[in-house]
PDB file of C-alpha atoms in Angstrom:
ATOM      1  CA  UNK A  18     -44.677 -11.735 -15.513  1.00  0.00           C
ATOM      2  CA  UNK A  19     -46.122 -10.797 -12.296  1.00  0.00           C
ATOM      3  CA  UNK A  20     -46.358  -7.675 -10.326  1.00  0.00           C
ATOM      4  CA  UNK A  21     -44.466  -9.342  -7.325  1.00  0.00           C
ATOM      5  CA  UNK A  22     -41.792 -10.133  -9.939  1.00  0.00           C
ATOM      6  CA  UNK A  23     -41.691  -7.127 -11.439  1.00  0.00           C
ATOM      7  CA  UNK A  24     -41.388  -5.262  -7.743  1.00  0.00           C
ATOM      8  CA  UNK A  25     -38.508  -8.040  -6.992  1.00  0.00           C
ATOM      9  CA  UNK A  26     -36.746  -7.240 -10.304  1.00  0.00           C
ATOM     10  CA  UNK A  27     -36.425  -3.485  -9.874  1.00  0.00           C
ATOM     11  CA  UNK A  28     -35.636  -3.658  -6.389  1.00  0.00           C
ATOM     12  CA  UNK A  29     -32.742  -5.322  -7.403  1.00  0.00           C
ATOM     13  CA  UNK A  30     -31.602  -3.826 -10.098  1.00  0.00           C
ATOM     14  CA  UNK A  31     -29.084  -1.632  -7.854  1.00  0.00           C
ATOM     15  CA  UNK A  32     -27.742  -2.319  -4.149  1.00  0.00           C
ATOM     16  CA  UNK A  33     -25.908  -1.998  -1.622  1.00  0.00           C
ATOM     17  CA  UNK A  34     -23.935  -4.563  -0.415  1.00  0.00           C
ATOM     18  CA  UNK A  35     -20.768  -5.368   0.997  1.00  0.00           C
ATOM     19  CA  UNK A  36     -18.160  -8.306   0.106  1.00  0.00           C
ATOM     20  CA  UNK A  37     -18.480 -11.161   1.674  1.00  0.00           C
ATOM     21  CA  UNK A  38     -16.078 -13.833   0.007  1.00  0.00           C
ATOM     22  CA  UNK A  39     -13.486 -13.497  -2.628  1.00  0.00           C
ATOM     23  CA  UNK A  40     -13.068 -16.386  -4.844  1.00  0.00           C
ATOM     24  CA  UNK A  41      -9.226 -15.027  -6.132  1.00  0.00           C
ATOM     25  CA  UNK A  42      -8.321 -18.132  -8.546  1.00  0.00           C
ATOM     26  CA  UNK A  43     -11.478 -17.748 -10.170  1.00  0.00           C
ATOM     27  CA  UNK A  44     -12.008 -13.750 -10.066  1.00  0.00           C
ATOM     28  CA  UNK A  45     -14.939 -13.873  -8.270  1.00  0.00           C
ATOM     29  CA  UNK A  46     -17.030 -12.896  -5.344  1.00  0.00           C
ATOM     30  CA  UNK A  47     -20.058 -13.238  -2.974  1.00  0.00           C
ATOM     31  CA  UNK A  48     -21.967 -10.109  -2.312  1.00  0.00           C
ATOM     32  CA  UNK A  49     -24.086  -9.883   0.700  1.00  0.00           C
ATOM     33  CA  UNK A  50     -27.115  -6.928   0.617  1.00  0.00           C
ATOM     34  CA  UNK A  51     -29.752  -6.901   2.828  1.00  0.00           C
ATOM     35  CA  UNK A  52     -30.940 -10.908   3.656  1.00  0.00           C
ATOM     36  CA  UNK A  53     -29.708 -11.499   0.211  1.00  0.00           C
ATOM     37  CA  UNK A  54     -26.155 -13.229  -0.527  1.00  0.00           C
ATOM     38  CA  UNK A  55     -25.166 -13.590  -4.311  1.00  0.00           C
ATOM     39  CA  UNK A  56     -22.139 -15.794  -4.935  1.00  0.00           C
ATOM     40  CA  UNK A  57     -20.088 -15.317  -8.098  1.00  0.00           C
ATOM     41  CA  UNK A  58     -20.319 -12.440  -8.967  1.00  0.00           C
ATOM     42  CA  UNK A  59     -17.640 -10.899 -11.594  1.00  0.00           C
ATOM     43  CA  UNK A  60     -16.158  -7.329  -9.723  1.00  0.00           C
ATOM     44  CA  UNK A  61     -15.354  -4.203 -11.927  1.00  0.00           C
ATOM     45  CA  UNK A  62     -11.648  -3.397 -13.223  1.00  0.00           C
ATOM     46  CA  UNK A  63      -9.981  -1.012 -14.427  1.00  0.00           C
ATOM     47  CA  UNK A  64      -8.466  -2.872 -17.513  1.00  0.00           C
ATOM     48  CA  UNK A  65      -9.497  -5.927 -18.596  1.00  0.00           C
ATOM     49  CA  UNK A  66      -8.021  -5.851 -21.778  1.00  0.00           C
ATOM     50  CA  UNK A  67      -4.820  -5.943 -23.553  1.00  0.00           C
ATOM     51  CA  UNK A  68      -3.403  -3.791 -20.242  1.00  0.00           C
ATOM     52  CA  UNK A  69      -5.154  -5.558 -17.606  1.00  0.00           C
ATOM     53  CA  UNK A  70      -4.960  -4.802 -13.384  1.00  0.00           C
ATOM     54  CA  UNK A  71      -5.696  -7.145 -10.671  1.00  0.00           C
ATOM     55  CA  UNK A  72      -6.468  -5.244  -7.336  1.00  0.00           C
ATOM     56  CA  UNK A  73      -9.542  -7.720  -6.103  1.00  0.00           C
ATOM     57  CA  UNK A  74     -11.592  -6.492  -3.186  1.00  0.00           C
ATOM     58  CA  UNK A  75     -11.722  -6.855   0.295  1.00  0.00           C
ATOM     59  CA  UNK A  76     -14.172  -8.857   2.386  1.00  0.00           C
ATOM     60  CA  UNK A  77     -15.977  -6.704   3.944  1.00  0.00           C
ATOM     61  CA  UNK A  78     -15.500  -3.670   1.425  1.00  0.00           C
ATOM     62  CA  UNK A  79     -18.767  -1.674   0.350  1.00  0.00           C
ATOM     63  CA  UNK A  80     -19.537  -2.202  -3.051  1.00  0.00           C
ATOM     64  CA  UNK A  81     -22.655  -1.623  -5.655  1.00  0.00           C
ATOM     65  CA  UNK A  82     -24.402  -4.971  -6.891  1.00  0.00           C
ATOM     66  CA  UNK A  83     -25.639  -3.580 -10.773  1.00  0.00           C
ATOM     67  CA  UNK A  84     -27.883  -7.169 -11.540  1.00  0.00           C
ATOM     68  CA  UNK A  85     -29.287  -6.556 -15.267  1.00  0.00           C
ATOM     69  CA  UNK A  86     -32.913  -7.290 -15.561  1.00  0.00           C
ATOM     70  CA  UNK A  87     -32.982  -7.731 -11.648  1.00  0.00           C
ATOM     71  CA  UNK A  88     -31.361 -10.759 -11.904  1.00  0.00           C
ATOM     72  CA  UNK A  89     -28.811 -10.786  -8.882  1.00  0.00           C
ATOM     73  CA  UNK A  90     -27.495 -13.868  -9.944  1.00  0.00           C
ATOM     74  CA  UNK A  91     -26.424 -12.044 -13.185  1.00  0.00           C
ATOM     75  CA  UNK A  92     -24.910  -9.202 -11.141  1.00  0.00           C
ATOM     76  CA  UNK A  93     -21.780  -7.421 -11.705  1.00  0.00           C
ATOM     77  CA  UNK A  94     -19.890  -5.722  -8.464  1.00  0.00           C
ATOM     78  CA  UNK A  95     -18.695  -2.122  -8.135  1.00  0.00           C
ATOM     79  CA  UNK A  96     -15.745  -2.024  -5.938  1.00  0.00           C
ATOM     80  CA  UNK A  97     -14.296   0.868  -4.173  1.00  0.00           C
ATOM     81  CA  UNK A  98     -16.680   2.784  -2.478  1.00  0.00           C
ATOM     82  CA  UNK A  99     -15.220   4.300   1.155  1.00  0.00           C
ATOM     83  CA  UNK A 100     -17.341   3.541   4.602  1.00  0.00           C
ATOM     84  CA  UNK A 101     -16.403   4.364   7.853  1.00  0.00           C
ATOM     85  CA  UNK A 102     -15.083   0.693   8.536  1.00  0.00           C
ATOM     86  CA  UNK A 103     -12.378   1.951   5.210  1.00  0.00           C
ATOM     87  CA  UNK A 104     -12.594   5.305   5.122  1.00  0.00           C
ATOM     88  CA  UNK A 105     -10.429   7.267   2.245  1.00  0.00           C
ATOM     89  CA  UNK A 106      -6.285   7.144   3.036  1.00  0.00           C
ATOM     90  CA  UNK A 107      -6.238  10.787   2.026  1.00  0.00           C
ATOM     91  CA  UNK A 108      -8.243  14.292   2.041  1.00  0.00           C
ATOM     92  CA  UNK A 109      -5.967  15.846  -0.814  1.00  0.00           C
ATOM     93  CA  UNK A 110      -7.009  17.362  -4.065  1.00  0.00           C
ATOM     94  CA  UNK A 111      -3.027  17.303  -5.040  1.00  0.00           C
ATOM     95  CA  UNK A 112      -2.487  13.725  -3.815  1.00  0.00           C
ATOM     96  CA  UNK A 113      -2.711  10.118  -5.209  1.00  0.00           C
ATOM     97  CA  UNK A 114      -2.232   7.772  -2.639  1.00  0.00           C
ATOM     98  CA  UNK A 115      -2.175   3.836  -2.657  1.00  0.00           C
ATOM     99  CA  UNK A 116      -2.113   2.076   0.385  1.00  0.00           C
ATOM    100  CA  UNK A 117      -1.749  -1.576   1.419  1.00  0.00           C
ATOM    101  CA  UNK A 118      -2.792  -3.627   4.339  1.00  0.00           C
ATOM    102  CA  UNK A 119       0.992  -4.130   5.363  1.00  0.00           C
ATOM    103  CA  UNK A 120       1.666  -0.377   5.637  1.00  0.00           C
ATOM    104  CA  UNK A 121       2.992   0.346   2.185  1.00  0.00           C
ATOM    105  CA  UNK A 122       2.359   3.823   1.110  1.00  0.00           C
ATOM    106  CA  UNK A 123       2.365   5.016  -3.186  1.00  0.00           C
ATOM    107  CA  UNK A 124       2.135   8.725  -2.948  1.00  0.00           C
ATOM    108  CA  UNK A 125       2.451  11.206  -6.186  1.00  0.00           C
ATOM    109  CA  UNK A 126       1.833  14.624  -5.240  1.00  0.00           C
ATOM    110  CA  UNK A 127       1.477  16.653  -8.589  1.00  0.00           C
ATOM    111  CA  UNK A 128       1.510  19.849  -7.055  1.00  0.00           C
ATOM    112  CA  UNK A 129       5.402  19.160  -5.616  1.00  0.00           C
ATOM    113  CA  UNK A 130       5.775  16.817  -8.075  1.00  0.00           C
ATOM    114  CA  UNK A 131       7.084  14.034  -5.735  1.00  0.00           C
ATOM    115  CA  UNK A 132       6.648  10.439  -5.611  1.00  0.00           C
ATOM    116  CA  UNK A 133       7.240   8.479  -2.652  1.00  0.00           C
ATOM    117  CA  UNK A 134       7.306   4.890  -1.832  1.00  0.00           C
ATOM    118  CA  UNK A 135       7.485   4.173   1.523  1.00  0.00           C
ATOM    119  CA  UNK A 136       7.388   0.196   2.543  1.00  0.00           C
ATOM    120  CA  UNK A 137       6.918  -0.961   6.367  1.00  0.00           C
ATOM    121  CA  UNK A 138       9.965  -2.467   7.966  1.00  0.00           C
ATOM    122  CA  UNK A 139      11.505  -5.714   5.979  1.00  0.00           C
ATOM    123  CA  UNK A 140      10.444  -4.207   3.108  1.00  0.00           C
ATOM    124  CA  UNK A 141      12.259  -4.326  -0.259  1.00  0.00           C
ATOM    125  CA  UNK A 142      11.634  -2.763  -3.292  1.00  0.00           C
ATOM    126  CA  UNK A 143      13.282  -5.032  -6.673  1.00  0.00           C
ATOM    127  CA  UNK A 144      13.509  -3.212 -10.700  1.00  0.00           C
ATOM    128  CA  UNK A 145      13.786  -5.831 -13.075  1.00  0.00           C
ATOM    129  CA  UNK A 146      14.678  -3.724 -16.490  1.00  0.00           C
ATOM    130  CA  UNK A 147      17.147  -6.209 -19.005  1.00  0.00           C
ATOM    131  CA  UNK A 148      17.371  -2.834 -21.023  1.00  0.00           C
ATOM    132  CA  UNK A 149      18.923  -1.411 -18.431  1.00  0.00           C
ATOM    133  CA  UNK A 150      17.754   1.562 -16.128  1.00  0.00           C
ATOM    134  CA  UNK A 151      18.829   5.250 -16.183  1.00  0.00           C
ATOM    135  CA  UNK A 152      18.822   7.731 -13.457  1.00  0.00           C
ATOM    136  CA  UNK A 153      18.449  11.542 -14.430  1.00  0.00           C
ATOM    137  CA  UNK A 154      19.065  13.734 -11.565  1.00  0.00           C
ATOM    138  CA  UNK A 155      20.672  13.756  -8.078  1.00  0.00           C
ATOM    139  CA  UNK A 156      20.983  10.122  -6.491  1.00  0.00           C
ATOM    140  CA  UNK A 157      21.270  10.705  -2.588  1.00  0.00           C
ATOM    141  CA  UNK A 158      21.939   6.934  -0.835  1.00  0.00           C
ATOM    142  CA  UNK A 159      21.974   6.365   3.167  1.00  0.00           C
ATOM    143  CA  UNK A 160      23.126   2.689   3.425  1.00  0.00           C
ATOM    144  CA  UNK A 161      24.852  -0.058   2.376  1.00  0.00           C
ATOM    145  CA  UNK A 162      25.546  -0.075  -1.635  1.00  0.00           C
ATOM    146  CA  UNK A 163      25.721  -3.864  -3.186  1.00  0.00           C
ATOM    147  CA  UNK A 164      27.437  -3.827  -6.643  1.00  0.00           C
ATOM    148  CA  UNK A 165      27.861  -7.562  -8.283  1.00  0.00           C
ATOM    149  CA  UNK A 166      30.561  -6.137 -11.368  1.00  0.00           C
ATOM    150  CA  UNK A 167      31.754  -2.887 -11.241  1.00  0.00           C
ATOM    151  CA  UNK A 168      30.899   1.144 -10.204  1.00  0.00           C
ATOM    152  CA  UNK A 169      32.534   3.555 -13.400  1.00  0.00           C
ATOM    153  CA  UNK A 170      32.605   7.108 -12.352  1.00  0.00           C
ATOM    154  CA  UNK A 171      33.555   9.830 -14.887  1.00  0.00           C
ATOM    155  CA  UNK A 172      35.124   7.107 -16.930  1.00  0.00           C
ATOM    156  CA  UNK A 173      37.198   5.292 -14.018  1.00  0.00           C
ATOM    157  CA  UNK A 174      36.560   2.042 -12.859  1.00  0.00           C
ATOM    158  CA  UNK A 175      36.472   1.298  -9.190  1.00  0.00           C
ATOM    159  CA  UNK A 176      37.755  -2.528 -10.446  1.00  0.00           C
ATOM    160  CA  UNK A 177      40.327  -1.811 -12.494  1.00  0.00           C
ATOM    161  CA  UNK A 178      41.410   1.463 -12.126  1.00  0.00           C
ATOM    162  CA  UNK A 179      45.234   2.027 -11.416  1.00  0.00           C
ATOM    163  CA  UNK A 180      47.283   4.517  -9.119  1.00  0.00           C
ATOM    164  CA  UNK A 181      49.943   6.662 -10.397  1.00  0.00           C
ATOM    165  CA  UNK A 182      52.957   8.015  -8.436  1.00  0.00           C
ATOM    166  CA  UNK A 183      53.181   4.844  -5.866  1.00  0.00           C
ATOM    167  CA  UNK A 184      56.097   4.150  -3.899  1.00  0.00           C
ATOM    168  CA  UNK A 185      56.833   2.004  -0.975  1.00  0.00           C
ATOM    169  CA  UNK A 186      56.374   3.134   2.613  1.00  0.00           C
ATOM    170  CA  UNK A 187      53.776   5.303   4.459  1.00  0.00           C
ATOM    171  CA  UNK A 188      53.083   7.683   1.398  1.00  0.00           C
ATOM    172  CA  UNK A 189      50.135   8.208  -0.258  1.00  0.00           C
ATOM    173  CA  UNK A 190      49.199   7.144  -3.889  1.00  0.00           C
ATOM    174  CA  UNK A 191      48.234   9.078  -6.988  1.00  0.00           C
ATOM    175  CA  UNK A 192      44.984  10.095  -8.406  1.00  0.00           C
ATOM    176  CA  UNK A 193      43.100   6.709 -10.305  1.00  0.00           C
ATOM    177  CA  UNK A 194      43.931   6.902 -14.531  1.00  0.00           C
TER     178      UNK A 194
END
């Protein structure tokens, strides 16, 4: 090996770059850094294993190209650094916020303990849970509630539930039983 190669190898052993194509189907992408444009490239995840994510990047995110043995074609890129084209969605040290291009905002604030979802207009948020889901705490709702079978409060059924104490005219009827 020559010296030229040698130079060429460590210079690109780490870089700068930015992405320039994302290849979703086969989770992959081109990096472009400098003059120098390196097409599939795997990204870094955060699982890749028995839990696995899929968050792929952005064109035009910043990201590190790592190339073992300075071999950009072997390269691996590290997403998610901020740049003033994307800077960071938040400033807080309490604060974990995820936020997508149509305007959805994840927030969990673990000094209030709060976690918000809050989708753009249209939204809709769907819980798919066979087992069931359970609620522990206060359950405020402003809108329009849909239920498909039946609503059982304190052991009464808004279905089936009967009135005592009716009679015919204008008066009013019993407490549910």
């Amino acid at each position: 090996m020559n010296i030229t190669d040698l130079l060429r190898r460590l210079d690109n052993l780490i870089r700068l770059g930015t992405i320039a194509a994302v290849d979703h189907q086969a989770a992959r992408c081109t990096v472009k850094t400098g003059g120098l444009t390196v097409p599939n490239l795997p990204w870094l995840v955060l699982r890749a294993g028995a839990s696995s994510d899929w968050d792929p990047p952005t064109v035009g995110e910043q990201c590190i190209l790592l190339s073992p043995s300075g071999e950009s074609a072997q390269g691996i890129a590290l997403i998610g650094l901020y740049s003033r084209q994307r800077p960071a969605p938040s400033n807080s040290a309490n604060l974990r916020r995820r936020k997508y291009p149509d305007g959805a905002v994840i927030d969990y604030d673990h000094a209030t303990h709060t976690l918000t979802a809050t989708l753009p207009d249209g939204g809709k948020a769907k819980l798919v849970a066979p087992g069931g889901v359970s609620i522990l705490g206060d359950v405020d709702i402003t809108g329009l509630v849909n239920v498909s079978e039946d609503v059982v409060a304190a052991g009464i059924s808004l279905v089936n539930h009967v009135h005592g104490g009716v009679q015919g005219g204008p008066s009013n009827t019993g407490a549910p039983q």
